[in-house]
CSV table of C-alpha atoms in Angstrom, one decimal:
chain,number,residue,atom,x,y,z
A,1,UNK,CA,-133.4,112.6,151.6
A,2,UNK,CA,-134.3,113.3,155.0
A,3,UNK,CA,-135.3,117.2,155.7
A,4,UNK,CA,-134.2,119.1,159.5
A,5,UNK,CA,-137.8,118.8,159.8
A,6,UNK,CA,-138.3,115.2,160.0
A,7,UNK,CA,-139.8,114.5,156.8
A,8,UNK,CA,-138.9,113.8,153.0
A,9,UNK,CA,-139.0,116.6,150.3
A,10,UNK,CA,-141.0,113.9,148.3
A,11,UNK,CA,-143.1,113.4,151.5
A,12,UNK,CA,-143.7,116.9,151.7
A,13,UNK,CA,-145.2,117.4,148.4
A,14,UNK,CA,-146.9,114.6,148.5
A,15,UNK,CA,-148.8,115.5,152.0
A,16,UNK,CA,-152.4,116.9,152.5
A,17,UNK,CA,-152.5,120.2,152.8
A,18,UNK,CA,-154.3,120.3,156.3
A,19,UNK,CA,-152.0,117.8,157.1
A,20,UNK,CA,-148.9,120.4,156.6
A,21,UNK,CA,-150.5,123.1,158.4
A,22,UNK,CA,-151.1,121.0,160.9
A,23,UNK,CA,-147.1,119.6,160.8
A,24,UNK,CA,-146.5,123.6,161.1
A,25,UNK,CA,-148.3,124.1,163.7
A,26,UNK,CA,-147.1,121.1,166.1
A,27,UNK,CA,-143.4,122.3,165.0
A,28,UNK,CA,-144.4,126.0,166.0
A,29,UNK,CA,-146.3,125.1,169.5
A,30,UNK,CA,-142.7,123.1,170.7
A,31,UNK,CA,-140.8,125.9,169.6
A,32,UNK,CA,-139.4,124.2,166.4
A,33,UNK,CA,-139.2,127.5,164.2
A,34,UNK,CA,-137.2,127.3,161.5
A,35,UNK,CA,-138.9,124.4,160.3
A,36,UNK,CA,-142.3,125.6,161.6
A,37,UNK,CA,-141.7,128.6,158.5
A,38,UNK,CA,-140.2,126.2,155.9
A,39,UNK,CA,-143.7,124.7,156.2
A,40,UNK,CA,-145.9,127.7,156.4
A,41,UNK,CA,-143.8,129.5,153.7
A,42,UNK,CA,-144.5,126.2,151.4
A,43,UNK,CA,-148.7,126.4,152.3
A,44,UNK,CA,-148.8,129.9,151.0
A,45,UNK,CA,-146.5,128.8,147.9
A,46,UNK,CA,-148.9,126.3,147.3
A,47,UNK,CA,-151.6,128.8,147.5
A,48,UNK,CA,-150.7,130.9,145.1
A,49,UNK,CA,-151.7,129.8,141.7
A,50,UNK,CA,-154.8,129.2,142.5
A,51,UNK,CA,-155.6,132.5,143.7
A,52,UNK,CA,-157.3,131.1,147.2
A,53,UNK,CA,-156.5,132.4,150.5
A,54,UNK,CA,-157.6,129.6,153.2
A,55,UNK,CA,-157.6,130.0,157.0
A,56,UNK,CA,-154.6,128.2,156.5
A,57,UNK,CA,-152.8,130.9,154.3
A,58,UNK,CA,-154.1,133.3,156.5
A,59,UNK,CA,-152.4,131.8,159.7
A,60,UNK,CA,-149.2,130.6,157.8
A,61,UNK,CA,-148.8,134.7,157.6
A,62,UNK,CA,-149.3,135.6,160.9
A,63,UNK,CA,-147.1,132.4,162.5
A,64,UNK,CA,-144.4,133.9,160.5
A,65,UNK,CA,-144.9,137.8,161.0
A,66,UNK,CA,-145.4,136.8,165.2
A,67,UNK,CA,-141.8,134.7,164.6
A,68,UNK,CA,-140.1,137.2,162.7
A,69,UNK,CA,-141.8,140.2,165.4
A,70,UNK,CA,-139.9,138.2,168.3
A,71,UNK,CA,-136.9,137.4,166.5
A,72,UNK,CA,-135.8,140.2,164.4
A,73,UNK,CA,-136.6,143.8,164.8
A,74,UNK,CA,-137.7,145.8,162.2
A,75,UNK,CA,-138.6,143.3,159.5
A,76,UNK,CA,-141.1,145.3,157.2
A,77,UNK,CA,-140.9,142.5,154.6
A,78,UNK,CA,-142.9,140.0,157.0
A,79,UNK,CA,-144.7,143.2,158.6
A,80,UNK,CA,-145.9,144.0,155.3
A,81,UNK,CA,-146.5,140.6,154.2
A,82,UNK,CA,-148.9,140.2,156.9
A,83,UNK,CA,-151.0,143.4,157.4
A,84,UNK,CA,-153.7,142.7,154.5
A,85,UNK,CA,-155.2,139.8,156.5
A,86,UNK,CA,-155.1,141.3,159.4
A,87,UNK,CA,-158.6,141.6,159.4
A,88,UNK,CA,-159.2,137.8,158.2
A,89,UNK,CA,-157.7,135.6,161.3
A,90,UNK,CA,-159.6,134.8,163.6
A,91,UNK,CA,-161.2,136.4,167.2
A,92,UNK,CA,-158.7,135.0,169.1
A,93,UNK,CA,-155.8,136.1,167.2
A,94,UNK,CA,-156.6,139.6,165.7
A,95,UNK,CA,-155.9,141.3,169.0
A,96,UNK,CA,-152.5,139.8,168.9
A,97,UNK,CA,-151.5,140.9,165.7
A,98,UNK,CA,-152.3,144.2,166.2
A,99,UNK,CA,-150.6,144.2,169.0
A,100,UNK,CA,-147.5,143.0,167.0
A,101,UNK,CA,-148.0,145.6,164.1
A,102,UNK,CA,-148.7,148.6,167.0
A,103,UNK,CA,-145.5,147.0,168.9
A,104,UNK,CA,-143.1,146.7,165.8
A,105,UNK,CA,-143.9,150.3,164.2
A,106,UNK,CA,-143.5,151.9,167.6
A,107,UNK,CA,-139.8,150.4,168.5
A,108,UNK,CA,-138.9,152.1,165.0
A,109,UNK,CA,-140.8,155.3,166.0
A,110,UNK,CA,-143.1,155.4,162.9
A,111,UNK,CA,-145.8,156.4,165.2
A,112,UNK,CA,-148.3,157.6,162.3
A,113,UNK,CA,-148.5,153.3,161.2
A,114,UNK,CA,-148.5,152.8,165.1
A,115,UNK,CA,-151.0,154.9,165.8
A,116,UNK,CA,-153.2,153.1,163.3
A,117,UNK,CA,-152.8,149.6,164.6
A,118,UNK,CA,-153.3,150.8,167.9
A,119,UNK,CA,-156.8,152.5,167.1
A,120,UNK,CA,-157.9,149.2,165.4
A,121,UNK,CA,-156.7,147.5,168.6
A,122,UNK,CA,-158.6,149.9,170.7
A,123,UNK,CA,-161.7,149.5,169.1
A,124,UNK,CA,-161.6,145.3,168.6
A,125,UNK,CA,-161.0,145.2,172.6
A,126,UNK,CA,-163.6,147.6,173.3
A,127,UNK,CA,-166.5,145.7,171.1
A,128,UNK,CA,-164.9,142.7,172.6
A,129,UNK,CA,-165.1,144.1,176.3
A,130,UNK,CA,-169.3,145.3,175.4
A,131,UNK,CA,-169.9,141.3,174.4
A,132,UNK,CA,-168.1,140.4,177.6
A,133,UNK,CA,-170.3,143.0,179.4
A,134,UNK,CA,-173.5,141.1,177.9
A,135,UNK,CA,-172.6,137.7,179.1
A,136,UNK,CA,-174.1,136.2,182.4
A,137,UNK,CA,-170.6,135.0,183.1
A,138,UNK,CA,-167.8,136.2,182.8
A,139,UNK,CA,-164.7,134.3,181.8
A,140,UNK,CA,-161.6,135.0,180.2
A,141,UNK,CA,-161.4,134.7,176.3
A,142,UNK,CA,-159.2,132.4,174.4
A,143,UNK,CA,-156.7,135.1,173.6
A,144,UNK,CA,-152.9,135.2,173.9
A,145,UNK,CA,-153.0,137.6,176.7
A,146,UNK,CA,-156.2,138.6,178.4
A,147,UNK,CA,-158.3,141.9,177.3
A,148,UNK,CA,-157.0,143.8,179.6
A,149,UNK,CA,-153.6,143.3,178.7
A,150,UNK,CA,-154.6,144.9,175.0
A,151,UNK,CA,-156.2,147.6,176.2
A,152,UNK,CA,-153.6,149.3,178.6
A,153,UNK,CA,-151.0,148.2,175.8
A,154,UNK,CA,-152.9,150.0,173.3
A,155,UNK,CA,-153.8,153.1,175.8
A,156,UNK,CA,-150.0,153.2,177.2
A,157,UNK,CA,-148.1,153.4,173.4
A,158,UNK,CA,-151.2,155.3,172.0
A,159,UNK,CA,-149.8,158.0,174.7
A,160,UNK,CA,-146.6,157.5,174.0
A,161,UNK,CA,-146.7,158.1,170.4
A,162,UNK,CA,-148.7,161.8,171.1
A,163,UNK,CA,-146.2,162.6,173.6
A,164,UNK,CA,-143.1,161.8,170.6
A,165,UNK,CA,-144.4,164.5,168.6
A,166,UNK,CA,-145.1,166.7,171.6
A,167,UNK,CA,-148.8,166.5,171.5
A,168,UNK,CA,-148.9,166.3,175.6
A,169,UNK,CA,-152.7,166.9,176.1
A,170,UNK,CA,-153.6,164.0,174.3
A,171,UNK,CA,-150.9,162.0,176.0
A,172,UNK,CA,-152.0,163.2,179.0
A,173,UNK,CA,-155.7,161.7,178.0
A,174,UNK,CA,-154.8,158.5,177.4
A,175,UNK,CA,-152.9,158.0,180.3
A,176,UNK,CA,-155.4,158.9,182.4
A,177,UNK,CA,-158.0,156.7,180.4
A,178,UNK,CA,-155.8,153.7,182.3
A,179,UNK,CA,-156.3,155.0,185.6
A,180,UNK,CA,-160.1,153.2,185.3
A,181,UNK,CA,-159.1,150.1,184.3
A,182,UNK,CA,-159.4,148.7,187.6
A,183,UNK,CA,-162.8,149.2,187.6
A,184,UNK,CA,-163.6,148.1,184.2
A,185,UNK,CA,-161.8,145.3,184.1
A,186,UNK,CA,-162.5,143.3,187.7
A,187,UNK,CA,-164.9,140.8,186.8
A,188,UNK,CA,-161.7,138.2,187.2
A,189,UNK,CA,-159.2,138.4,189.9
A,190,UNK,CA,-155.8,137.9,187.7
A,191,UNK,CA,-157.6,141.0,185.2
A,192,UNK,CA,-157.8,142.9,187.9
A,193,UNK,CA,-154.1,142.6,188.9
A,194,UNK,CA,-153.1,143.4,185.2
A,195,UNK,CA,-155.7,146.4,184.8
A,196,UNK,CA,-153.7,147.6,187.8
A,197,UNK,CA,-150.6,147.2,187.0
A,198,UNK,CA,-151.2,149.2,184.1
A,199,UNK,CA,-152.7,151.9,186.2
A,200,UNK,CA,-149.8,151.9,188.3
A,201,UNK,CA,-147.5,152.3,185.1
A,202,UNK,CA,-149.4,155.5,183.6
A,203,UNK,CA,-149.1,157.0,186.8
A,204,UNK,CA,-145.4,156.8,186.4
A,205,UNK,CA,-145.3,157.8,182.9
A,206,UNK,CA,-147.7,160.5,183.7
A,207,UNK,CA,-145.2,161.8,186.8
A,208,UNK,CA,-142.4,161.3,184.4
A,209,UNK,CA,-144.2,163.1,181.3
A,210,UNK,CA,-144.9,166.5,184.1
A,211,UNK,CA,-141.3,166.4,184.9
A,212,UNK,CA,-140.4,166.2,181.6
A,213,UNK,CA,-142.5,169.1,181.1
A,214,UNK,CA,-140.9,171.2,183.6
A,215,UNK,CA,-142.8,170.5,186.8
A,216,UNK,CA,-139.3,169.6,188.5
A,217,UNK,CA,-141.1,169.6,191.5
A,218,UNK,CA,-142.6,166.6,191.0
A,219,UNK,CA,-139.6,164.3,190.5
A,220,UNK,CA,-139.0,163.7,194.1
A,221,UNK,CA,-142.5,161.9,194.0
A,222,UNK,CA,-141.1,160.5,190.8
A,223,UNK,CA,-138.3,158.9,192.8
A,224,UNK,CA,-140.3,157.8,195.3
A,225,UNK,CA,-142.7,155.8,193.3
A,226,UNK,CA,-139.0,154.2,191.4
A,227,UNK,CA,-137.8,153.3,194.4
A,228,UNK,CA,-140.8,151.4,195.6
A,229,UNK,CA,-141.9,149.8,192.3
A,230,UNK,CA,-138.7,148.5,190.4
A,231,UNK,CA,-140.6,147.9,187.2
A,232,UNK,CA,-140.7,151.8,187.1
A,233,UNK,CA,-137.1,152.4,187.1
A,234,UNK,CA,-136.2,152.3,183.3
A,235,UNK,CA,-138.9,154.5,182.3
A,236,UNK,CA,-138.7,156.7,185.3
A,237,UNK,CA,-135.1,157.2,184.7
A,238,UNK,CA,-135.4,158.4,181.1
A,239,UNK,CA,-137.7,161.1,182.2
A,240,UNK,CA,-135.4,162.0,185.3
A,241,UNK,CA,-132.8,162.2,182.6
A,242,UNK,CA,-134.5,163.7,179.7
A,243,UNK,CA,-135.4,166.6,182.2
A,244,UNK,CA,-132.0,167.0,183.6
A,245,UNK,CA,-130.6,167.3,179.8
A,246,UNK,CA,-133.0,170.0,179.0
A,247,UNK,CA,-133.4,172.5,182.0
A,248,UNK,CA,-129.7,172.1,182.8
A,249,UNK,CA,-129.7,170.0,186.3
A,250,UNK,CA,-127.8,167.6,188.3
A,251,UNK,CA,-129.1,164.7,189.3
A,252,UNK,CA,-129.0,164.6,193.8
A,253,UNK,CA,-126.8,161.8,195.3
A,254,UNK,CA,-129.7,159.6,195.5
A,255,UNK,CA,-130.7,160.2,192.4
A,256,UNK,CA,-127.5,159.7,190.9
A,257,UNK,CA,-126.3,156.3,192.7
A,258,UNK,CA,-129.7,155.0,191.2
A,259,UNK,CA,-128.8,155.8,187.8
A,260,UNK,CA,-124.9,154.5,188.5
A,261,UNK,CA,-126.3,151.3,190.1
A,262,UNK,CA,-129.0,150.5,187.0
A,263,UNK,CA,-126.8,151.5,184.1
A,264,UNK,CA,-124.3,149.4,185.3
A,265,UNK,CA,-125.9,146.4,185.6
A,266,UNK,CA,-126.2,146.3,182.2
A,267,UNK,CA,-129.3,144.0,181.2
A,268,UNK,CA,-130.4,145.1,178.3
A,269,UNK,CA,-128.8,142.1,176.1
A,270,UNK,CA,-129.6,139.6,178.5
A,271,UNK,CA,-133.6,140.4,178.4
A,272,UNK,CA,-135.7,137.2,176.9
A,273,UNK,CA,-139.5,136.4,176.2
A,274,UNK,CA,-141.7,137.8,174.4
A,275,UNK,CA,-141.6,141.5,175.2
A,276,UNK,CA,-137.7,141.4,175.2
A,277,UNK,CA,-137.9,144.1,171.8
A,278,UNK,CA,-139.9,146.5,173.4
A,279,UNK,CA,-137.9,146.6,176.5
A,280,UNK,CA,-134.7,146.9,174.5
A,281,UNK,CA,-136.4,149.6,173.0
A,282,UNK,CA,-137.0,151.4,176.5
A,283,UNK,CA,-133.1,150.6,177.2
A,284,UNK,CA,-132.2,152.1,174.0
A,285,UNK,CA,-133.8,155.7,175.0
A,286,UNK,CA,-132.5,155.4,178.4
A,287,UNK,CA,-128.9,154.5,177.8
A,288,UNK,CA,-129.0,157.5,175.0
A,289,UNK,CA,-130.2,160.0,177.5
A,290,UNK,CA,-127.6,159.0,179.9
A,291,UNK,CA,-125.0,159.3,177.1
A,292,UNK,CA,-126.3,163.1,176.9
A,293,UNK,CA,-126.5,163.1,180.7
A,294,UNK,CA,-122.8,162.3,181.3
A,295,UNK,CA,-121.0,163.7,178.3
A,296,UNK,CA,-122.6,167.3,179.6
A,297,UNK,CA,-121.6,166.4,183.1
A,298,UNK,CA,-118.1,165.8,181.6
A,299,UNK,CA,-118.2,162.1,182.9
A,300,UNK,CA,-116.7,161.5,179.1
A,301,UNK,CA,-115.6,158.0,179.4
A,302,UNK,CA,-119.4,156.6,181.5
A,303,UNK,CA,-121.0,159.1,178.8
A,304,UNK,CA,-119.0,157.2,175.9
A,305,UNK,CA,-120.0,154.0,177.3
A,306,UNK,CA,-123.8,154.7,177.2
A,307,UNK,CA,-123.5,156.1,174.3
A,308,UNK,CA,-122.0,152.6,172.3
A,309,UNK,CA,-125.0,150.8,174.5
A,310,UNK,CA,-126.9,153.1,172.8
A,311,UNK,CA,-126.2,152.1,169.5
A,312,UNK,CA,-125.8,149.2,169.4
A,313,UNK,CA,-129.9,148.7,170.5
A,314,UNK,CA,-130.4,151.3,167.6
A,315,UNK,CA,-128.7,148.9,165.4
A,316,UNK,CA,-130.4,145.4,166.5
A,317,UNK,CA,-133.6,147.2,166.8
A,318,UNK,CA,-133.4,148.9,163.2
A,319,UNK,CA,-134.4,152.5,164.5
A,320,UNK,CA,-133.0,154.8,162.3
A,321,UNK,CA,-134.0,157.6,164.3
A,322,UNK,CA,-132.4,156.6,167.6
A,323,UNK,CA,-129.5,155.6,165.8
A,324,UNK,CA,-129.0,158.8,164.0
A,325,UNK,CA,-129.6,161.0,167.3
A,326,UNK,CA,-127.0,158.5,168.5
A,327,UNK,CA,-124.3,159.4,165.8
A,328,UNK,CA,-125.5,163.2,166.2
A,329,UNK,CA,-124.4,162.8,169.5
A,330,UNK,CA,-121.0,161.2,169.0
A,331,UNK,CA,-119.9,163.5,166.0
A,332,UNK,CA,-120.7,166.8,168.3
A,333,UNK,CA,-118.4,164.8,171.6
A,334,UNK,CA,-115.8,162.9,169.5
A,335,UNK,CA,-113.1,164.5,170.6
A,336,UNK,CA,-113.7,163.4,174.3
A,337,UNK,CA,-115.0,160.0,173.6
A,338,UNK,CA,-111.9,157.3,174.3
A,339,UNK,CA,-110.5,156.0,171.2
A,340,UNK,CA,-111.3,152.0,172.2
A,341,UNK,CA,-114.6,153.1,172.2
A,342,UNK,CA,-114.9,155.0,169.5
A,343,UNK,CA,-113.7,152.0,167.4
A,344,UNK,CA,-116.8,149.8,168.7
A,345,UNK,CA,-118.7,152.5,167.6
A,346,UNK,CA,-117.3,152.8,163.9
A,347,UNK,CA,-116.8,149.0,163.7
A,348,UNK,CA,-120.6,148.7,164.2
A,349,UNK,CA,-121.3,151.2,161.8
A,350,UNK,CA,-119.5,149.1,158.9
A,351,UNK,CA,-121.0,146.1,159.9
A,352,UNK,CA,-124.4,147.2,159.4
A,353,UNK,CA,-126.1,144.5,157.3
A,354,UNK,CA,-128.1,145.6,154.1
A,355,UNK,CA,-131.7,146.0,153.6
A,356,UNK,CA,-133.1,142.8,151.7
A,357,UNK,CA,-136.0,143.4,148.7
A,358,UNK,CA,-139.3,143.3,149.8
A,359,UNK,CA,-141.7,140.6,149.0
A,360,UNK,CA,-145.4,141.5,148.9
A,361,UNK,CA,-148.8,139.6,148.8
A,362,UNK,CA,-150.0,141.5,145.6
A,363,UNK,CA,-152.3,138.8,144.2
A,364,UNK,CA,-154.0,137.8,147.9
A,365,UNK,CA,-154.6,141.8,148.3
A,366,UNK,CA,-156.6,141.6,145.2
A,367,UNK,CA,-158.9,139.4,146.3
């Protein structure tokens, strides 16, 4: 009998076992995944009795935690799975699964496991950047994305996780920390352009974080830098929002046909690649604050709208917090929100899959 995968069962058992990781691998590198994790999930099988955890075994994890990160939200089984070898793959892979950990416990707000991965990734890139320093010449390392890419990652959701439990000052510190990036990180001409980039995106988190604060005065400047760098706008719109909810304001015309014009395009679903959790994430938190936004303004129906948008991120990104601000917010405006909508919303609810049982690596942590 001939597998999906191309090969026998009675060929599969019978092959090398370098040989199937390296049948994984070539299925994984043409975008073959299914298979690609039949194959790795049989390699750690077959490690198991003997007690022996190979390169092999340790990659096998991480190709499947890295699938499962860009393929379903919120999977603790495969996060947990992978985070005792962590520490055992190689240089030009640890970055990127601590990235992935750092990433996948921050779209589900558990910023105390976020924060962890995220100080392990800070300190692997800086003892990285120090080697690099020590070299006659520089070139870029054999890593997924360049240095620089994991260090303003790491420095932009190490921020962001202070500022969700309202520790500003430290935010504040670590956004500025990305503001020198540019100058650390310009031995290359494309690190460069990333190290700015992410300088130009704390100091629109850092506008939006003020306003947020209170310092209204600063969201015209806000607006400003939204309207000239586009990959602002989500981000810069939340804290436009999340301001107006709490000091009790209404957005100018400008303002508000920005917010009509982006909302309404609607792209959250449509986002691909590999960042496409993370930036459902950001939609998530914007199209909730809208929700607020309009429901107060008594825009009921746009507010409504938002507010299903809302959830149904929370849902497909397994953030039981969003989700249950989400429902917070619908039980307190249900009598205004339109009944066809309201449906969607309770139709979701039920369909909610169920948590599946957790399988963990007991005998590899033991070793």
């Amino acid at each position: 009998m001939v597998t999906d995968r191309g090969i026998s069962s009675g060929e599969e058992r019978a092959m090398p076992y370098q040989e199937l990781f390296e049948k994984a691998e070539s299925l994984f590198a043409n975008g073959m995944w299914q298979p690609a994790t039949e194959l790795y999930e049989k390699i750690i099988s077959m490690s198991d009795d003997d007690r022996i955890v190979t390169d092999e075994v340790v990659m096998s994890y991480f190709r499947i935690f890295y699938m499962t990160s860009e393929t379903q939200s919120g999977n603790s089984e495969e996060m947990l799975r992978f985070i005792p070898f962590r520490h055992r793959l190689r240089d030009e892979y640890v970055l990127e699964g601590l990235y992935l950990l750092a990433r996948s416990y921050a779209v589900l707000d558990r910023w105390d496991e976020a924060r962890q991965y995220i100080a392990e990734m800070l300190t692997r890139a800086e003892s990285l950047q120090r080697k690099l320093n020590g070299h006659r010449f520089r070139r870029r390392l054999p890593f997924r994305r360049s240095l620089t890419n994991y260090y303003g990652h790491a420095l932009l959701m190490m921020s962001e996780g202070y500022e969700f439990e309202g520790a500003y000052a430290e935010a504040r510190e670590y956004l500025e920390r990305c503001f020198v990036l540019p100058q650390i990180h310009d031995a290359l001409p494309e690190d460069k352009l990333e190290a700015e980039r992410f300088s130009l995106l704390a100091q629109g988190r850092l506008l939006g974080l003020e306003v947020k604060n209170g310092h209204l005065e600063r969201l015209p400047q806000l607006v400003d830098l939204m309207n000239e760098y586009p990959l602002l706008r989500v981000e810069g719109l939340t804290a436009s929002l999340m301001a107006a909810n709490k000091y009790k304001f209404s957005f100018d015309p400008d303002l508000k046909d920005m917010l009509y014009r982006f909302a309404d395009s609607y792209p959250a679903f449509s986002l691909s690649g590999e960042n496409q959790i993370r930036d459902r994430d950001r939609y998530s938190r914007m199209y909730y604050q809208c929700a607020v936004y309009w429901l107060n303004e008594g825009e009921h129906t746009q507010g409504a709208l938002q507010l299903l948008r809302s959830i149904k991120l929370s849902l497909y990104l397994k953030n039981q917090h969003q989700l249950l601000a989400s429902l917070m917010l619908y039980e307190k405006h249900l009598p205004h929100i339109p009944e066809t909508i309201s449906a969607d919303i309770m139709k979701l609810c039920e369909e909610r899959a169920k948590e599946v049982k957790v399988r963990f690596p007991w005998k590899q942590m033991l070793l």
